[in-house]
CSV table of C-alpha atoms in Angstrom, one decimal:
chain,number,residue,atom,x,y,z
J,1,MET,CA,102.6,117.2,118.3
J,2,SER,CA,98.6,116.5,120.0
J,3,PHE,CA,95.9,113.9,118.7
J,4,LYS,CA,92.3,114.6,120.1
J,5,THR,CA,89.1,113.0,118.9
J,6,ASP,CA,86.0,114.5,119.6
J,7,SER,CA,82.9,113.2,121.2
J,8,PRO,CA,80.8,111.1,118.2
J,9,ARG,CA,77.4,111.6,117.3
J,10,ARG,CA,75.9,108.4,115.8
J,11,LEU,CA,73.2,109.2,113.3
J,12,PRO,CA,70.3,107.0,113.0
J,13,GLY,CA,70.9,103.7,112.5
J,14,TYR,CA,74.6,103.0,114.1
J,15,LYS,CA,72.9,100.0,116.3
J,16,LEU,CA,70.9,98.3,113.8
J,17,ALA,CA,73.9,98.4,111.4
J,18,LEU,CA,76.3,97.1,113.7
J,19,PHE,CA,74.2,93.7,114.5
J,20,ALA,CA,74.3,93.6,110.8
J,21,THR,CA,78.4,93.1,110.5
J,22,ALA,CA,78.1,91.4,113.5
J,23,PHE,CA,75.3,89.0,111.6
J,24,ALA,CA,77.3,88.9,108.7
J,25,VAL,CA,80.4,87.9,110.7
J,26,ALA,CA,78.2,84.7,111.3
J,27,VAL,CA,77.2,84.3,107.5
J,28,VAL,CA,80.6,84.4,106.2
J,29,VAL,CA,81.9,81.8,108.7
J,30,LEU,CA,79.1,79.9,107.5
J,31,GLY,CA,79.3,79.7,103.8
J,32,ALA,CA,83.1,78.9,104.5
J,33,PHE,CA,82.1,75.7,106.2
J,34,THR,CA,79.5,74.8,104.1
J,35,ARG,CA,81.9,75.3,100.7
J,36,LEU,CA,85.0,73.8,103.0
J,37,VAL,CA,82.2,70.6,104.0
J,38,ASP,CA,81.6,70.1,100.4
J,39,ALA,CA,77.8,71.3,101.0
J,40,GLY,CA,77.5,73.6,98.1
J,41,LEU,CA,75.5,71.1,96.5
J,42,GLY,CA,74.1,69.8,100.0
J,43,CYS,CA,70.5,70.8,98.5
J,44,PRO,CA,69.7,70.0,94.8
J,45,ASP,CA,67.7,72.7,94.3
J,46,TRP,CA,66.8,76.3,95.3
J,47,PRO,CA,65.6,78.0,97.1
J,48,GLY,CA,64.0,74.5,99.4
J,49,CYS,CA,65.6,71.8,100.1
J,50,TYR,CA,64.2,68.5,98.5
J,51,GLY,CA,61.4,70.5,98.1
J,52,HIS,CA,60.7,71.6,101.7
J,53,LEU,CA,61.5,74.9,103.7
J,54,ALA,CA,63.6,72.7,105.9
J,55,TRP,CA,65.5,70.1,104.8
J,56,PRO,CA,64.6,66.1,105.2
J,57,ASN,CA,64.9,65.1,108.2
J,58,ASP,CA,63.4,61.6,109.5
J,59,SER,CA,64.0,58.2,107.1
J,60,SER,CA,60.4,59.3,104.9
J,61,GLU,CA,60.9,62.8,103.9
J,62,ILE,CA,64.2,60.8,102.8
J,63,ALA,CA,62.7,58.7,100.5
J,64,ARG,CA,60.6,60.6,99.0
J,65,ALA,CA,63.2,63.0,98.7
J,66,GLU,CA,64.8,60.4,96.8
J,67,GLN,CA,62.4,59.8,95.0
J,68,LEU,CA,62.2,63.5,93.5
J,69,PHE,CA,65.8,63.4,92.9
J,70,PRO,CA,67.1,59.8,92.2
J,71,ASP,CA,70.4,61.8,90.9
J,72,ALA,CA,71.3,63.6,94.2
J,73,PRO,CA,70.9,60.9,97.5
J,74,VAL,CA,70.3,62.5,100.7
J,75,GLU,CA,73.2,63.1,103.0
J,76,THR,CA,72.2,64.7,106.1
J,77,HIS,CA,75.7,65.8,107.1
J,78,LYS,CA,74.9,68.2,103.7
J,79,THR,CA,71.8,69.5,103.6
J,80,TRP,CA,72.0,71.0,106.8
J,81,PRO,CA,74.7,73.3,106.5
J,82,GLU,CA,73.5,74.4,103.0
J,83,MET,CA,70.3,75.1,104.1
J,84,VAL,CA,71.5,77.4,108.1
J,85,HIS,CA,73.8,79.2,105.6
J,86,ARG,CA,70.2,80.6,103.2
J,87,TYR,CA,68.3,80.4,106.5
J,88,PHE,CA,71.5,83.2,107.8
J,89,ALA,CA,72.0,84.8,104.5
J,90,GLY,CA,68.2,85.5,104.2
J,91,THR,CA,66.9,86.7,107.8
J,92,LEU,CA,71.2,89.4,106.7
J,93,GLY,CA,69.3,90.3,103.9
J,94,LEU,CA,65.9,91.6,106.0
J,95,LEU,CA,68.8,93.5,107.4
J,96,ILE,CA,70.0,95.3,105.0
J,97,VAL,CA,66.4,96.2,103.7
J,98,GLY,CA,65.7,97.2,107.3
J,99,LEU,CA,69.1,99.7,107.0
J,100,THR,CA,67.8,101.1,103.4
J,101,PHE,CA,64.4,102.2,105.1
J,102,LEU,CA,65.8,103.9,107.1
J,103,ALA,CA,68.2,105.5,104.9
J,104,TRP,CA,65.8,106.7,103.0
J,105,LYS,CA,64.2,107.8,106.1
J,106,ASN,CA,67.0,110.0,107.2
J,107,ARG,CA,68.1,110.6,103.6
J,108,GLU,CA,67.4,114.6,104.1
J,109,GLU,CA,70.0,115.0,107.4
J,110,GLU,CA,72.9,116.3,106.0
J,111,GLY,CA,76.0,114.1,105.8
J,112,TYR,CA,73.9,110.7,106.4
J,113,PRO,CA,75.4,107.7,104.4
J,114,PHE,CA,72.1,107.8,101.9
J,115,ARG,CA,73.7,105.5,99.0
J,116,LEU,CA,75.5,102.9,100.4
J,117,PRO,CA,72.5,101.0,102.4
J,118,ILE,CA,71.7,102.0,98.3
J,119,LEU,CA,74.9,99.9,97.0
J,120,LEU,CA,74.4,97.2,99.9
J,121,LEU,CA,70.7,96.1,99.2
J,122,PHE,CA,71.5,96.4,95.2
J,123,LEU,CA,74.5,93.6,96.3
J,124,VAL,CA,72.6,91.2,98.2
J,125,VAL,CA,69.9,90.7,95.3
J,126,TRP,CA,73.2,89.9,93.7
J,127,GLN,CA,74.6,87.4,96.1
J,128,ALA,CA,70.6,85.6,96.3
J,129,LEU,CA,71.3,84.9,92.9
J,130,PHE,CA,74.5,84.0,92.9
J,131,GLY,CA,73.8,82.1,95.6
J,132,MET,CA,70.6,80.0,93.3
J,133,TRP,CA,73.4,79.8,90.3
J,134,THR,CA,75.7,77.9,93.2
J,135,VAL,CA,73.3,75.6,93.2
J,136,THR,CA,71.7,75.9,89.6
J,137,LEU,CA,75.9,75.4,87.8
J,138,LYS,CA,76.3,73.1,89.8
J,139,LEU,CA,79.6,74.7,91.7
J,140,TRP,CA,80.6,76.4,88.5
J,141,PRO,CA,83.7,77.7,89.7
J,142,GLN,CA,83.3,81.4,88.0
J,143,ILE,CA,80.2,81.9,89.9
J,144,VAL,CA,81.4,80.5,93.8
J,145,THR,CA,84.3,83.0,93.5
J,146,LEU,CA,82.1,85.6,92.9
J,147,HIS,CA,80.0,84.5,95.4
J,148,LEU,CA,82.8,84.2,98.0
J,149,LEU,CA,83.4,88.2,96.9
J,150,GLY,CA,80.3,88.9,97.4
J,151,GLY,CA,79.8,88.0,100.4
J,152,PHE,CA,83.3,89.6,101.5
J,153,THR,CA,82.2,92.9,99.9
J,154,THR,CA,78.4,93.2,101.5
J,155,PHE,CA,80.2,92.1,105.4
J,156,ALA,CA,83.3,95.4,104.5
J,157,LEU,CA,80.2,97.5,103.3
J,158,LEU,CA,78.2,96.5,106.0
J,159,TRP,CA,81.2,97.9,108.4
J,160,LEU,CA,81.6,100.5,106.3
J,161,LEU,CA,77.8,101.8,106.5
J,162,ALA,CA,78.1,100.9,110.8
J,163,VAL,CA,81.7,103.4,110.9
J,164,ARG,CA,80.5,105.7,108.9
J,165,LEU,CA,77.0,105.8,111.4
J,166,ASP,CA,79.5,106.2,114.3
J,167,ASN,CA,80.3,109.5,112.8
J,168,HIS,CA,83.2,109.6,114.7
J,169,ARG,CA,86.6,111.8,113.5
J,170,TRP,CA,89.6,112.0,114.4
J,171,ARG,CA,91.7,115.3,115.5
J,172,VAL,CA,95.1,115.9,114.1
J,173,SER,CA,97.6,117.9,114.2
J,174,ALA,CA,97.7,120.0,110.1
J,175,SER,CA,100.9,118.6,109.7
J,176,ALA,CA,100.2,115.0,110.6
J,177,LEU,CA,96.8,116.0,108.1
J,178,MET,CA,99.1,116.8,105.3
J,179,LYS,CA,100.8,113.4,106.0
J,180,ILE,CA,97.4,111.1,105.5
J,181,GLN,CA,96.0,112.9,103.0
J,182,SER,CA,99.4,112.0,100.6
J,183,ILE,CA,99.3,108.2,102.0
J,184,LYS,CA,95.7,107.5,101.1
J,185,PRO,CA,96.1,106.6,97.4
J,186,TRP,CA,98.5,104.0,99.1
J,187,VAL,CA,95.4,102.8,101.7
J,188,ILE,CA,93.6,102.4,98.3
J,189,GLY,CA,96.0,100.4,96.8
J,190,GLY,CA,96.3,98.1,100.3
J,191,ILE,CA,92.4,97.5,99.9
J,192,VAL,CA,92.6,96.5,96.1
J,193,VAL,CA,95.8,94.4,96.5
J,194,LEU,CA,93.9,92.6,99.6
J,195,VAL,CA,90.8,92.0,97.6
J,196,LEU,CA,93.2,90.2,94.5
J,197,GLN,CA,94.1,88.4,97.3
J,198,ILE,CA,91.1,87.1,98.6
J,199,LEU,CA,89.2,86.3,95.3
J,200,LEU,CA,93.0,84.4,94.3
J,201,GLY,CA,91.6,82.2,97.4
J,202,GLY,CA,88.1,82.0,96.2
J,203,TRP,CA,90.0,80.9,92.8
J,204,THR,CA,91.7,78.1,94.8
J,205,THR,CA,88.7,76.8,96.6
J,206,SER,CA,86.0,77.2,94.1
J,207,ASN,CA,88.8,74.9,91.8
J,208,TYR,CA,90.1,72.6,94.4
J,209,ALA,CA,93.5,73.4,94.3
J,210,ALA,CA,94.6,73.7,98.2
J,211,PHE,CA,96.1,70.6,98.2
J,212,ALA,CA,98.2,70.9,95.2
J,213,CYS,CA,101.3,71.9,96.9
J,214,PRO,CA,101.6,70.0,100.4
J,215,ASP,CA,105.1,71.1,101.1
J,216,LEU,CA,106.5,75.0,101.6
J,217,PRO,CA,107.9,77.0,100.9
J,218,ALA,CA,108.7,74.7,97.8
J,219,CYS,CA,106.0,73.4,96.0
J,220,GLN,CA,106.3,69.4,95.5
J,221,GLY,CA,109.9,69.3,96.1
J,222,GLN,CA,110.8,72.2,93.4
J,223,TRP,CA,110.7,75.8,93.5
J,224,LEU,CA,109.3,75.8,90.1
J,225,PRO,CA,106.9,72.8,89.3
J,226,GLU,CA,105.3,71.8,85.9
J,227,MET,CA,102.5,74.2,86.0
J,228,ASP,CA,99.4,75.2,83.1
J,229,PHE,CA,98.5,79.0,84.1
J,230,ALA,CA,96.2,78.8,80.5
J,231,GLU,CA,94.2,75.8,82.1
J,232,GLY,CA,94.3,76.9,86.3
J,233,PHE,CA,93.1,80.7,84.8
J,234,ASN,CA,90.6,79.4,82.4
J,235,VAL,CA,87.6,81.6,82.8
J,236,PHE,CA,85.2,80.2,80.4
J,237,GLN,CA,84.8,76.6,81.8
J,238,THR,CA,81.8,75.0,80.1
J,239,ILE,CA,78.9,75.1,82.1
J,240,GLY,CA,77.2,71.8,82.6
J,241,PRO,CA,79.2,69.4,84.6
J,242,ASN,CA,79.3,68.8,88.0
J,243,TYR,CA,82.3,70.8,89.9
J,244,LEU,CA,82.1,69.5,92.6
J,245,GLY,CA,86.0,68.1,93.7
J,246,GLY,CA,87.3,70.1,90.7
J,247,LEU,CA,87.9,69.0,87.1
J,248,MET,CA,91.2,70.6,86.5
J,249,GLU,CA,94.3,69.0,86.2
J,250,SER,CA,97.7,68.4,89.0
J,251,GLU,CA,99.2,70.9,87.5
J,252,ALA,CA,96.8,73.9,86.5
J,253,ARG,CA,96.0,73.0,90.5
J,254,VAL,CA,99.4,74.1,91.1
J,255,ALA,CA,99.1,77.2,89.2
J,256,ILE,CA,97.0,78.5,90.8
J,257,HIS,CA,98.4,77.3,94.2
J,258,PHE,CA,101.6,79.3,93.7
J,259,THR,CA,100.0,81.9,92.6
J,260,HIS,CA,98.5,82.4,95.4
J,261,ARG,CA,101.1,81.9,97.3
J,262,VAL,CA,102.8,84.1,95.4
J,263,GLY,CA,100.1,86.9,96.0
J,264,ALA,CA,100.2,86.4,99.8
J,265,ILE,CA,104.0,87.1,99.3
J,266,VAL,CA,103.2,90.6,97.6
J,267,THR,CA,100.1,91.1,100.4
J,268,THR,CA,102.2,91.8,103.4
J,269,ILE,CA,105.2,93.4,101.2
J,270,TYR,CA,102.4,95.5,100.6
J,271,ILE,CA,100.7,96.0,103.7
J,272,LEU,CA,103.6,95.9,105.7
J,273,GLY,CA,105.4,98.7,103.9
J,274,LEU,CA,101.7,100.6,104.2
J,275,CYS,CA,102.0,100.2,108.3
J,276,SER,CA,105.5,101.1,108.5
J,277,ALA,CA,104.4,104.5,106.9
J,278,LEU,CA,101.9,105.5,108.4
J,279,LEU,CA,103.8,105.0,111.6
J,280,ARG,CA,105.3,108.2,110.9
J,281,ILE,CA,102.6,109.4,111.6
J,282,ASP,CA,102.6,111.2,115.1
J,283,ALA,CA,99.1,109.8,116.0
J,284,PRO,CA,98.7,107.5,119.1
J,285,SER,CA,95.4,106.3,117.6
J,286,ILE,CA,96.6,105.6,113.6
J,287,LYS,CA,98.6,104.0,115.4
J,288,LYS,CA,96.2,101.4,117.2
J,289,VAL,CA,94.3,100.9,114.0
J,290,VAL,CA,97.6,99.9,112.4
J,291,PHE,CA,99.2,97.8,115.3
J,292,LEU,CA,95.6,95.8,114.2
J,293,VAL,CA,95.7,95.7,110.6
J,294,ALA,CA,99.4,94.3,111.6
J,295,GLY,CA,98.1,91.3,113.9
J,296,LEU,CA,95.9,90.5,111.6
J,297,LEU,CA,98.1,90.1,108.9
J,298,ALA,CA,100.6,88.0,111.0
J,299,LEU,CA,97.7,85.8,112.6
J,300,GLN,CA,96.9,85.6,108.9
J,301,ILE,CA,99.9,84.0,107.6
J,302,CYS,CA,100.2,81.5,110.3
J,303,LEU,CA,97.2,80.3,109.2
J,304,GLY,CA,97.6,80.2,105.6
J,305,ILE,CA,100.8,77.8,106.9
J,306,SER,CA,99.2,75.4,109.3
J,307,ASN,CA,96.9,75.2,106.3
J,308,ILE,CA,99.4,73.6,104.0
J,309,LEU,CA,101.6,71.7,107.2
J,310,LEU,CA,98.2,70.3,108.2
J,311,MET,CA,96.6,69.2,105.3
J,312,VAL,CA,93.8,72.1,105.4
J,313,PRO,CA,91.8,71.1,108.4
J,314,LEU,CA,88.3,72.3,108.9
J,315,VAL,CA,88.8,74.6,111.9
J,316,ILE,CA,92.4,76.4,111.0
J,317,ALA,CA,91.0,76.8,107.2
J,318,VAL,CA,87.5,78.2,108.5
J,319,ALA,CA,88.9,80.6,110.8
J,320,HIS,CA,91.6,81.7,107.6
J,321,ASN,CA,87.9,82.9,105.3
J,322,ALA,CA,87.2,84.8,108.6
J,323,VAL,CA,90.3,86.3,109.8
J,324,GLY,CA,90.8,87.3,105.8
J,325,ALA,CA,87.8,88.9,106.0
J,326,PHE,CA,88.8,91.1,109.3
J,327,LEU,CA,91.8,92.1,107.9
J,328,LEU,CA,90.2,93.8,105.6
J,329,LEU,CA,87.4,95.2,107.8
J,330,SER,CA,90.2,96.6,109.4
J,331,LEU,CA,91.6,98.4,106.1
J,332,VAL,CA,88.1,99.6,105.8
J,333,LEU,CA,88.4,101.1,109.3
J,334,LEU,CA,91.6,102.7,109.0
J,335,ALA,CA,90.9,104.0,105.8
J,336,THR,CA,87.4,105.7,106.8
J,337,ARG,CA,88.7,107.0,109.8
J,338,LEU,CA,91.6,108.6,107.4
J,339,TRP,CA,88.7,110.4,105.4
J,340,MET,CA,86.8,111.3,107.9
J,341,ALA,CA,90.0,113.1,109.9
J,342,GLN,CA,89.7,116.6,110.6
J,343,PRO,CA,92.1,119.7,111.9
J,344,GLU,CA,92.2,120.6,115.2
J,345,SER,CA,90.6,124.1,115.1
J,346,GLY,CA,93.5,127.1,114.4
J,347,THR,CA,96.1,125.0,113.5
J,348,THR,CA,98.1,125.4,110.5
J,349,PRO,CA,101.8,123.4,109.0
J,350,ALA,CA,102.4,127.2,109.0
J,351,ASP,CA,102.1,127.7,112.8
J,352,GLU,CA,103.6,124.2,113.3
J,353,GLU,CA,107.3,125.4,111.4
J,354,VAL,CA,106.4,128.8,113.9
J,355,ALA,CA,106.6,126.6,116.9
J,356,ALA,CA,109.1,124.3,115.9
């Protein structure tokens, strides 16, 4: 069976969408870094920092800042990560506004993804609100988790927009196209499973449960340690306390960590099964993307294990967030290419059966 690709006819805004996607990498990494160095409340106000457009730096500025916020002493090693992340996120929002303008300008062009930039603009507004509530609600885990998930979603949708604007379509045999049609729901299932695992990861981080099980493969020396699932997954936690460092008891954090581990196993089995099924399709370009997905999954597993064995070192923890995002992007790429695949001209399943 032959497999060909046509020359891509890129649509207006492709380069901007690609640049915005690359810029979103920095936003995701900075967000993970800010969260992991406990700088989420590095600035007690929003959108400024202790009343400054940037952040208080010299001794006089710090003294005035601490007079304005006596309950929040200035920690300069936490103020700058928070504000740099805000600046990058704000710039990304402006890039999305530009993409929305281009979408409106080209809305009459056939095949142009008009609704996707509108959705991105809507999402980035909510992301700004989640960023504000993260500060004003003092790291309330529900908001922190949704903020993280919103960041991953924005990143993935920007990549989806770039892939759509690239307008590159796989040309496959009719029999391969039939196999693609049957496997499409399983690809969507893979994305859903991965998103749920990312959500569990966000809940683990926002409740400071990463250290709950310091050993592997057991947890605190037991295969089934004492766990409090009701408290660990209580989404009705009180608004008001400062959640920096987390307020849950040990058994609740163990339940969260343990569930995240089980989720990792389920996600790995599902994605590997999906990759195995996709490799049965005689299409070299599909196989290249499948190998990319499998490689990122293997790297993510190694980073997750390293986080536990090495007690969550900052570099590996940030990389774990970033690779998780790239794994999601690889599945989005796979799904988009499969949905846009077209049959080779003049080929039908009946023709291939006769030729065989």
